[in-house]
C-alpha positions as protocol buffer text, in pm:
chain_id: "A"
residue {
  index: 1
  type: MET
  ca { x: -3738 y: 4245 z: -7952 }
}
residue {
  index: 2
  type: ALA
  ca { x: -3787 y: 4090 z: -7604 }
}
residue {
  index: 3
  type: ASP
  ca { x: -3595 y: 4380 z: -7450 }
}
residue {
  index: 4
  type: ALA
  ca { x: -3827 y: 4631 z: -7620 }
}
residue {
  index: 5
  type: ILE
  ca { x: -4135 y: 4443 z: -7494 }
}
residue {
  index: 6
  type: GLY
  ca { x: -3993 y: 4435 z: -7141 }
}
residue {
  index: 7
  type: ARG
  ca { x: -3936 y: 4810 z: -7148 }
}
residue {
  index: 8
  type: LYS
  ca { x: -4292 y: 4872 z: -7272 }
}
residue {
  index: 9
  type: LEU
  ca { x: -4431 y: 4657 z: -6991 }
}
residue {
  index: 10
  type: VAL
  ca { x: -4235 y: 4867 z: -6740 }
}
residue {
  index: 11
  type: GLU
  ca { x: -4397 y: 5182 z: -6885 }
}
residue {
  index: 12
  type: VAL
  ca { x: -4746 y: 5032 z: -6858 }
}
residue {
  index: 13
  type: ALA
  ca { x: -4674 y: 4911 z: -6503 }
}
residue {
  index: 14
  type: ARG
  ca { x: -4608 y: 5268 z: -6389 }
}
residue {
  index: 15
  type: HIS
  ca { x: -4984 y: 5332 z: -6405 }
}
residue {
  index: 16
  type: HIS
  ca { x: -5145 y: 4986 z: -6410 }
}
residue {
  index: 17
  type: GLN
  ca { x: -5101 y: 4648 z: -6250 }
}
residue {
  index: 18
  type: VAL
  ca { x: -4939 y: 4410 z: -6498 }
}
residue {
  index: 19
  type: LEU
  ca { x: -4930 y: 4032 z: -6477 }
}
residue {
  index: 20
  type: CYS
  ca { x: -4716 y: 3885 z: -6753 }
}
residue {
  index: 21
  type: ILE
  ca { x: -4656 y: 3515 z: -6813 }
}
residue {
  index: 22
  type: THR
  ca { x: -4344 y: 3460 z: -7022 }
}
residue {
  index: 23
  type: HIS
  ca { x: -4080 y: 3204 z: -7110 }
}
residue {
  index: 24
  type: GLN
  ca { x: -3849 y: 3483 z: -7223 }
}
residue {
  index: 25
  type: PRO
  ca { x: -3582 y: 3567 z: -6962 }
}
residue {
  index: 26
  type: GLN
  ca { x: -3519 y: 3899 z: -7139 }
}
residue {
  index: 27
  type: ILE
  ca { x: -3876 y: 4001 z: -7053 }
}
residue {
  index: 28
  type: ALA
  ca { x: -3884 y: 3841 z: -6706 }
}
residue {
  index: 29
  type: ALA
  ca { x: -3573 y: 4038 z: -6606 }
}
residue {
  index: 30
  type: PHE
  ca { x: -3781 y: 4359 z: -6601 }
}
residue {
  index: 31
  type: ALA
  ca { x: -4025 y: 4231 z: -6338 }
}
residue {
  index: 32
  type: ASP
  ca { x: -4051 y: 4391 z: -5993 }
}
residue {
  index: 33
  type: GLN
  ca { x: -4159 y: 4052 z: -5858 }
}
residue {
  index: 34
  type: HIS
  ca { x: -4095 y: 3712 z: -6005 }
}
residue {
  index: 35
  type: LEU
  ca { x: -4335 y: 3422 z: -5955 }
}
residue {
  index: 36
  type: VAL
  ca { x: -4297 y: 3063 z: -6072 }
}
residue {
  index: 37
  type: VAL
  ca { x: -4602 y: 2857 z: -6164 }
}
residue {
  index: 38
  type: ALA
  ca { x: -4570 y: 2479 z: -6135 }
}
residue {
  index: 39
  type: LYS
  ca { x: -4820 y: 2216 z: -6249 }
}
residue {
  index: 40
  type: LEU
  ca { x: -4877 y: 1931 z: -6003 }
}
residue {
  index: 41
  type: VAL
  ca { x: -5059 y: 1602 z: -6064 }
}
residue {
  index: 42
  type: ALA
  ca { x: -5155 y: 1390 z: -5763 }
}
residue {
  index: 43
  type: GLU
  ca { x: -5409 y: 1109 z: -5746 }
}
residue {
  index: 44
  type: GLY
  ca { x: -5545 y: 1197 z: -6089 }
}
residue {
  index: 45
  type: ARG
  ca { x: -5601 y: 1564 z: -6002 }
}
residue {
  index: 46
  type: THR
  ca { x: -5411 y: 1849 z: -6158 }
}
residue {
  index: 47
  type: SER
  ca { x: -5338 y: 2168 z: -5968 }
}
residue {
  index: 48
  type: SER
  ca { x: -5103 y: 2463 z: -5992 }
}
residue {
  index: 49
  type: ARG
  ca { x: -4861 y: 2603 z: -5738 }
}
residue {
  index: 50
  type: LEU
  ca { x: -4745 y: 2964 z: -5733 }
}
residue {
  index: 51
  type: ARG
  ca { x: -4421 y: 3061 z: -5559 }
}
residue {
  index: 52
  type: ARG
  ca { x: -4262 y: 3406 z: -5521 }
}
residue {
  index: 53
  type: LEU
  ca { x: -3888 y: 3411 z: -5580 }
}
residue {
  index: 54
  type: GLY
  ca { x: -3628 y: 3599 z: -5382 }
}
residue {
  index: 55
  type: ALA
  ca { x: -3328 y: 3766 z: -5548 }
}
residue {
  index: 56
  type: ASP
  ca { x: -3104 y: 3457 z: -5557 }
}
residue {
  index: 57
  type: ASP
  ca { x: -3381 y: 3227 z: -5674 }
}
residue {
  index: 58
  type: ARG
  ca { x: -3471 y: 3479 z: -5942 }
}
residue {
  index: 59
  type: VAL
  ca { x: -3120 y: 3458 z: -6089 }
}
residue {
  index: 60
  type: GLU
  ca { x: -3143 y: 3078 z: -6081 }
}
residue {
  index: 61
  type: GLU
  ca { x: -3481 y: 3079 z: -6256 }
}
residue {
  index: 62
  type: LEU
  ca { x: -3366 y: 3316 z: -6530 }
}
residue {
  index: 63
  type: ALA
  ca { x: -3051 y: 3104 z: -6572 }
}
residue {
  index: 64
  type: ARG
  ca { x: -3272 y: 2795 z: -6610 }
}
residue {
  index: 65
  type: MET
  ca { x: -3480 y: 2977 z: -6869 }
}
residue {
  index: 66
  type: LEU
  ca { x: -3161 y: 3066 z: -7057 }
}
residue {
  index: 67
  type: GLY
  ca { x: -2980 y: 2736 z: -7035 }
}
residue {
  index: 68
  type: GLY
  ca { x: -3223 y: 2453 z: -6965 }
}
residue {
  index: 69
  type: ARG
  ca { x: -3204 y: 2192 z: -6691 }
}
residue {
  index: 70
  type: LYS
  ca { x: -2828 y: 2212 z: -6637 }
}
residue {
  index: 71
  type: ILE
  ca { x: -2757 y: 2558 z: -6498 }
}
residue {
  index: 72
  type: THR
  ca { x: -2402 y: 2673 z: -6563 }
}
residue {
  index: 73
  type: ASP
  ca { x: -2205 y: 2960 z: -6414 }
}
residue {
  index: 74
  type: ALA
  ca { x: -2220 y: 3125 z: -6757 }
}
residue {
  index: 75
  type: ALA
  ca { x: -2601 y: 3108 z: -6754 }
}
residue {
  index: 76
  type: ARG
  ca { x: -2607 y: 3252 z: -6398 }
}
residue {
  index: 77
  type: GLY
  ca { x: -2381 y: 3535 z: -6509 }
}
residue {
  index: 78
  type: ALA
  ca { x: -2600 y: 3608 z: -6810 }
}
residue {
  index: 79
  type: ALA
  ca { x: -2912 y: 3604 z: -6590 }
}
residue {
  index: 80
  type: ALA
  ca { x: -2757 y: 3845 z: -6339 }
}
residue {
  index: 81
  type: SER
  ca { x: -2651 y: 4068 z: -6627 }
}
residue {
  index: 82
  type: LEU
  ca { x: -3006 y: 4074 z: -6769 }
}
residue {
  index: 83
  type: ILE
  ca { x: -3145 y: 4177 z: -6430 }
}
residue {
  index: 84
  type: ARG
  ca { x: -2885 y: 4454 z: -6389 }
}
residue {
  index: 85
  type: ALA
  ca { x: -2948 y: 4585 z: -6741 }
}
residue {
  index: 86
  type: ALA
  ca { x: -3325 y: 4594 z: -6680 }
}
residue {
  index: 87
  type: ARG
  ca { x: -3290 y: 4836 z: -6387 }
}
residue {
  index: 88
  type: PRO
  ca { x: -3321 y: 5208 z: -6461 }
}
């Protein structure tokens, strides 16, 4: 199902700007750009940080989404495979 949603988002993005927040690596793999949002708490104040990922970091982030805190070579391979499969 996530693959089908990712493909639909690509269709919409051909004519409109799309910002999608997801925890699904199968959807994130379709993105033209990948951003990571982090929550920071300092001195009792909460803020958010947004960071654009390059190609290598993107694979690492999708692998983390797939496998959790401990990123394995298998998770990296699966992440790279998702990104390749999402390209036309």
